[in-house]
Structures are given as structure tokens and as C-alpha cells.
Tab-separated table of C-alpha atoms in Angstrom:
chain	number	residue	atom	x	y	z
I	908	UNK	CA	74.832	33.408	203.481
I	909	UNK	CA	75.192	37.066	204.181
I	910	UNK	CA	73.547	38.798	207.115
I	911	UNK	CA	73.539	42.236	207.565
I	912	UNK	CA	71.200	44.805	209.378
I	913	UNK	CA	68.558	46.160	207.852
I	914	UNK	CA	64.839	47.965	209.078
I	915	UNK	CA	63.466	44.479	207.580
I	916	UNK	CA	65.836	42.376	209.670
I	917	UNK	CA	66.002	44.287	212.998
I	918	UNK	CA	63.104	42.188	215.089
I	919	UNK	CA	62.348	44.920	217.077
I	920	UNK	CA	58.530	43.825	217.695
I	921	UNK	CA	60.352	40.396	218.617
I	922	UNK	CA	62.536	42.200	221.432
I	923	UNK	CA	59.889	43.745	222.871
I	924	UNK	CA	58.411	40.506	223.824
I	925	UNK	CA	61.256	40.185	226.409
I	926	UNK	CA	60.406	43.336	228.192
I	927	UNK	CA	57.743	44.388	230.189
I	928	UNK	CA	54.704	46.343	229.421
I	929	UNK	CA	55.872	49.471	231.650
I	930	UNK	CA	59.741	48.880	230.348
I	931	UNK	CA	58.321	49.063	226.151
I	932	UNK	CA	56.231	52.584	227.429
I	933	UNK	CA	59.337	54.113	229.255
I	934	UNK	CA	61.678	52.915	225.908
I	935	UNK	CA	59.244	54.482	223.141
I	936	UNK	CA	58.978	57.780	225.752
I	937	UNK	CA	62.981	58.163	225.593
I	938	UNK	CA	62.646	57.816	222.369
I	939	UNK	CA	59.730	59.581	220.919
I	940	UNK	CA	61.702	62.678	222.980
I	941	UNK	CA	64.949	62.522	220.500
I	942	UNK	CA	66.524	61.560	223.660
I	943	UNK	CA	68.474	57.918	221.608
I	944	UNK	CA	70.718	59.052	218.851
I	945	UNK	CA	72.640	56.884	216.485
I	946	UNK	CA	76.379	57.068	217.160
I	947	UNK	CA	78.154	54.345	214.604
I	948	UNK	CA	76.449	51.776	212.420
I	949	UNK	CA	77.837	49.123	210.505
I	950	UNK	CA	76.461	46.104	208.653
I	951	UNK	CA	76.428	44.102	211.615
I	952	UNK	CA	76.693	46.473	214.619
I	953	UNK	CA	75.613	50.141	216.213
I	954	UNK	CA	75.947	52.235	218.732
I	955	UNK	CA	73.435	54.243	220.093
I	956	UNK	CA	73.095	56.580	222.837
I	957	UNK	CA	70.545	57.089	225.231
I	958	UNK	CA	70.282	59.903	227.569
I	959	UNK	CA	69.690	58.644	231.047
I	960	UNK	CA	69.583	61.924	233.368
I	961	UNK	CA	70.912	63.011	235.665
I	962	UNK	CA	73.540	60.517	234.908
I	963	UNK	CA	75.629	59.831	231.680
I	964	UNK	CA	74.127	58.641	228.567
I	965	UNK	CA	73.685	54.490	228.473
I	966	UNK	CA	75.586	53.318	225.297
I	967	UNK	CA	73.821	50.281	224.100
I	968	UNK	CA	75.300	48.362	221.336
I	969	UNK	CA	73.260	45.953	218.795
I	970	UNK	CA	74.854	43.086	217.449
I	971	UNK	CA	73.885	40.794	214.354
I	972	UNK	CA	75.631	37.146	214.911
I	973	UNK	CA	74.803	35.033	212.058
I	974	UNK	CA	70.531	35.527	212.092
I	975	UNK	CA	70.799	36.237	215.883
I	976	UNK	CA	70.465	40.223	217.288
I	977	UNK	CA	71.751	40.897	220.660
I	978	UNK	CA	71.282	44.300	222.566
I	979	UNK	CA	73.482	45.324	225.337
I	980	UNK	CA	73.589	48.169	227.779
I	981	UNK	CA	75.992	49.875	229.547
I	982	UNK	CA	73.193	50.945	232.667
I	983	UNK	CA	73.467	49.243	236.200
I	984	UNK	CA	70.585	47.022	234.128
I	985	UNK	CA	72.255	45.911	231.936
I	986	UNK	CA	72.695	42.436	232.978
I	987	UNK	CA	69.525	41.590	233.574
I	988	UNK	CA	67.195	39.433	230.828
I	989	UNK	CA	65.205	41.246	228.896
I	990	UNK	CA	65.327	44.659	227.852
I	991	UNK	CA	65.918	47.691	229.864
I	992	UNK	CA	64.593	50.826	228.641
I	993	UNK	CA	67.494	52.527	226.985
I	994	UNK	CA	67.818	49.405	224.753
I	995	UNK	CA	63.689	49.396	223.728
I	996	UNK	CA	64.666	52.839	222.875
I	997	UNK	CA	67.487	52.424	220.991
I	998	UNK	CA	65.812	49.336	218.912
I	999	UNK	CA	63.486	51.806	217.975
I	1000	UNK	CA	65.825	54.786	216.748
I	1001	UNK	CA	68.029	52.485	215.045
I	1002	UNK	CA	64.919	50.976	213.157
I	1003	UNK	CA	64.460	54.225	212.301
I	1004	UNK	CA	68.374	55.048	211.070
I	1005	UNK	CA	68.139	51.984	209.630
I	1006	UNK	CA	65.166	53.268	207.528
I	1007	UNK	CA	66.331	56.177	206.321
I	1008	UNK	CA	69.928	55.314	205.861
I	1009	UNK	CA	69.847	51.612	204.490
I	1010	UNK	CA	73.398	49.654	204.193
I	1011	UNK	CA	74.561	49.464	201.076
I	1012	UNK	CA	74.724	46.226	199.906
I	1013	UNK	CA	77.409	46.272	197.812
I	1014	UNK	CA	79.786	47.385	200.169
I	1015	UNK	CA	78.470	44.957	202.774
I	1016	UNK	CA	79.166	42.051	200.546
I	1017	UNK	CA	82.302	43.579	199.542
I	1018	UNK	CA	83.650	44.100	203.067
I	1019	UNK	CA	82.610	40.532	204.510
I	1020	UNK	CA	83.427	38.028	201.125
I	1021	UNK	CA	85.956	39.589	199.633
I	1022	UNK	CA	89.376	39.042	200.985
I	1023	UNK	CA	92.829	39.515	199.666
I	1024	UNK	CA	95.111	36.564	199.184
I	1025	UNK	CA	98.852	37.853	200.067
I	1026	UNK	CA	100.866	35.083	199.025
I	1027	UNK	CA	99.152	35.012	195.772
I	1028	UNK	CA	98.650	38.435	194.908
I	1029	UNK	CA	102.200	39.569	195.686
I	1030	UNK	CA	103.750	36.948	192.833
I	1031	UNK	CA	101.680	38.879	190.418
I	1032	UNK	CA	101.433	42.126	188.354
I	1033	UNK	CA	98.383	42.364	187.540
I	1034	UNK	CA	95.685	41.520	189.811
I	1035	UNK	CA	93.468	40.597	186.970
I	1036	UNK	CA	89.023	39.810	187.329
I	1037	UNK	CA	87.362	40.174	190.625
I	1038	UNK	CA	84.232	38.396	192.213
I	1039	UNK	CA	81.759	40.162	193.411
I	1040	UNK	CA	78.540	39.396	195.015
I	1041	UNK	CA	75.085	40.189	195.130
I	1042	UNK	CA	72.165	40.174	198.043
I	1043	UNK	CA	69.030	39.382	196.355
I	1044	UNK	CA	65.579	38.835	198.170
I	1045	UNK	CA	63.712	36.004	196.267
I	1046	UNK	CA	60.449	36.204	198.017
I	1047	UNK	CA	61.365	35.968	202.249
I	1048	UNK	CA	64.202	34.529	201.363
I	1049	UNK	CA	67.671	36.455	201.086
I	1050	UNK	CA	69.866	35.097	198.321
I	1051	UNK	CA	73.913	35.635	197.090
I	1052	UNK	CA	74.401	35.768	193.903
I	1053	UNK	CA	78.395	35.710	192.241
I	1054	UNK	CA	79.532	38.745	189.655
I	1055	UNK	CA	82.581	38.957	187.658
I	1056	UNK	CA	84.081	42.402	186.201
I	1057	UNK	CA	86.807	41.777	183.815
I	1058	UNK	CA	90.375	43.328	184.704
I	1059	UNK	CA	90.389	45.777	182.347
I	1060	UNK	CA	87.782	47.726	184.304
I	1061	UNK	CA	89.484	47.337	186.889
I	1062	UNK	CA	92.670	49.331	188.959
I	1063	UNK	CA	95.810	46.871	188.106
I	1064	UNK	CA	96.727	46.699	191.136
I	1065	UNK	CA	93.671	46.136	192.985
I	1066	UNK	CA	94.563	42.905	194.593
I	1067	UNK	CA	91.298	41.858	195.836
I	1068	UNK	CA	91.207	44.960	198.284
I	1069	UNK	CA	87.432	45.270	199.521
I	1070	UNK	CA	87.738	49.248	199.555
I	1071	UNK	CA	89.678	49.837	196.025
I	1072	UNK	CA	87.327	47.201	194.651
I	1073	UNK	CA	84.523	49.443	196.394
I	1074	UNK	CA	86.219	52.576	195.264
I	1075	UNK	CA	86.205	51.640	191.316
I	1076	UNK	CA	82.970	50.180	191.189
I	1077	UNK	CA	81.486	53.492	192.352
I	1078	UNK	CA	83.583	56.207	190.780
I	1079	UNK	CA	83.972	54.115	187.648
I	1080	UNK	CA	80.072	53.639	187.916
I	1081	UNK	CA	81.152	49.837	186.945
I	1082	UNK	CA	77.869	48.358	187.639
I	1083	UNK	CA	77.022	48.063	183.895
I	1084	UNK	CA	80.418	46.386	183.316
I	1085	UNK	CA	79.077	43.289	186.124
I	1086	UNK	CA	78.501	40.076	184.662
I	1087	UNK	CA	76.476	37.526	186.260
I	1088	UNK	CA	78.462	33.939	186.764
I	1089	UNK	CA	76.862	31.234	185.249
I	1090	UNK	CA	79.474	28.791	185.265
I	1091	UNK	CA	82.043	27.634	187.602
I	1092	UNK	CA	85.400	29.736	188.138
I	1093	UNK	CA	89.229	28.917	188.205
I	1094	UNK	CA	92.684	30.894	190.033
I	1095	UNK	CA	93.601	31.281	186.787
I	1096	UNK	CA	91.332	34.105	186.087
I	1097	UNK	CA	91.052	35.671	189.398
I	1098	UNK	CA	94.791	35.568	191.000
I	1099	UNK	CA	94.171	37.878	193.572
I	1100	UNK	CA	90.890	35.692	194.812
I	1101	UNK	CA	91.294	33.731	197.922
I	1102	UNK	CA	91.007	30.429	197.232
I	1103	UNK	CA	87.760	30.632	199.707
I	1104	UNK	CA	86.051	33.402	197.920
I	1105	UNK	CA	86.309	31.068	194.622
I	1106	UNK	CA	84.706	28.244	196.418
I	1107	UNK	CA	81.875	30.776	197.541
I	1108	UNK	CA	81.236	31.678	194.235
I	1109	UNK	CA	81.304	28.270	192.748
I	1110	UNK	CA	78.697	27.006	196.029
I	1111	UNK	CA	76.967	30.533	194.450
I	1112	UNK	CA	76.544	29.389	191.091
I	1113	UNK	CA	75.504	25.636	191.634
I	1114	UNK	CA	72.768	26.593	194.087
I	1115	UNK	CA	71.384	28.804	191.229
């Protein structure tokens, strides 16, 4: 299963339980001042800083481990359990990033289950169908689903590259051209599919 950030998945009310009262107040200050900004984000990490005057800004990175979040900080607090007060402020800025700017699904799946296979792409011309996958929330439950766009759509050469695959299906506005997978899948059609990503699909399709 896929995990990936989101303002749904972020358990920021859950973090807060591991700080104190006066810690949560001094985090949603620094933060209802614009003082937290949101320097990188990624399906399964950020950056954020936090202005902590008169010193430098505290960097405080959030991580997403399978279903697990941690928060570090780079303050003299950092250690310690619990939150410090640059991290309940970041939570809450990047709940709000996270709002406004929500990953992009497709690119998330594409970037963590799709991986090229060397050996068998390079005895090949033509890098023929790719699999693709789909995040879909059936009720509080988030499930993958496995795609298949013909070759043909496709750049020849794509080789099972996340980004080119990424690239097509968004300049070539290829969504209409995705075909759910209803049956199982062989190497035969998808040479440039790690032998991994076919299993994935095929665990995709029998779990329904």
C-alpha cells in the first residue's frame, strides 16, 4: 500500500497530544504570525522553517514511514519527547500547505511503484505498455488500483522511467487512454516492467 502525505493523513491533533498545553499555545502563536514557512515538500517528507529569534530559524523536517509521521527539530530541543514549539508550528503550516497544495497522486504513485528494469529494457526497442496505478479512498480506507496504457500512447522509448511516464501522461492528457486491469499481467506485454511492479499489479488485481 501507498502512503503519502496529505491534510487528511497528517495527525496533527494526534501530535499535539505529546506536547504540553503551554508548548501547543506558543506553536499556534509562531504560527498564526506567518513566522513557519514551507521550504520543500514531497510525498513523504517537508521542510519547514520556523523563525526562532534572535537566533536562526529551527528547520524541522516531517517524515511519513510506512503509516508512521515523525517530526524533528533542529533547536537545542530537539531531542527531547514530545513536541517543541517550532515543530507544533510547523504541523500546523504544513497542514495548511498541504491543504492548499495537495500531492498529486499520480505522480506519487508514479515515483514510488514504478521502477525501470535495466537489464530488460536495454535488450529492447521498444519499451512497449506501462502499469500505472491508482490511490483510491473506498470509504476510510485507501486503496491501489493497477492501469495499463497501451504503447502506442506512449514515448518508444520510455522504458518504465517514472518522470517520462509522468511527462506523457500529462502533456499527452493520456488519462482517457488508461485502462483499468482486470485480469492478471505477463513480461511479455510490459518489457520495461520490473518484474516487482508486475507482481504489484497482479496482488492489485486479485484483491479487487
Amino acid at each position: 500500500m501507498l502512503y503519502l502525505l496529505t491534510a487528511e493523513t497528517l495527525p496533527v491533533d494526534q501530535l499535539l497530544n505529546t506536547a504540553m498545553p503551554k508548548i501547543v499555545q506558543q506553536g499556534r502563536d509562531i504560527y498564526q504570525k506567518g513566522y513557519a514557512q514551507v521550504q520543500h515538500c514531497e510525498p513523504t517528507n517537508a521542510i519547514i522553517s520556523v523563525e526562532d529569534l534572535p537566533g536562526p530559524p529551527a528547520q524541522c523536517t516531517v517524515r511519513l514511514a510506512g503509516n508512521q509521521v515523525t517530526v524533528t527539530c533542529s533547536c537545542r530541543y530537539g531531542y527531547a519527547w514530545g513536541l517543541c514549539q517550532h515543530r507544533v508550528a510547523a504541523l500546523f503550516q504544513l497542514r495548511d500547505h498541504l491543504r492548499l497544495h495537495p500531492p498529486s497522486l499520480w505522480r506519487a504513485v508514479l515515483d514510488q511503484a514504478i521502477q525501470p528494469h535495466p537489464r530488460r529494457s536495454a535488450a529492447v526497442s521498444s519499451s512497449g505498455s506501462a502499469l500505472v496505478f491508482s490511490l483510491q479512498k473506498r470509504g476510510a480506507i485507501w486503496s491501489i488500483l493497477a492501469y495499463t496504457i497501451a504503447g502506442k500512447h506512449l514515448p518508444i522509448d520510455h522504458r518504465g522511467d517514472p518522470d517520462t511516464l509522468a511527462e506523457a501522461i500529462e502533456s499527452r492528457t493520456l488519462h482517457q487512454h488508461v485502462k483499468h486491469l482486470r485480469s492478471q499481467v505477463s513480461p511479455d506485454v510490459y518489457p520495461s516492467m520490473s518484474m516487482e511492479l508486475l507482481a504489484a499489479a497482479n496482488t492489485a488485481i486479485s484483491s479487487g
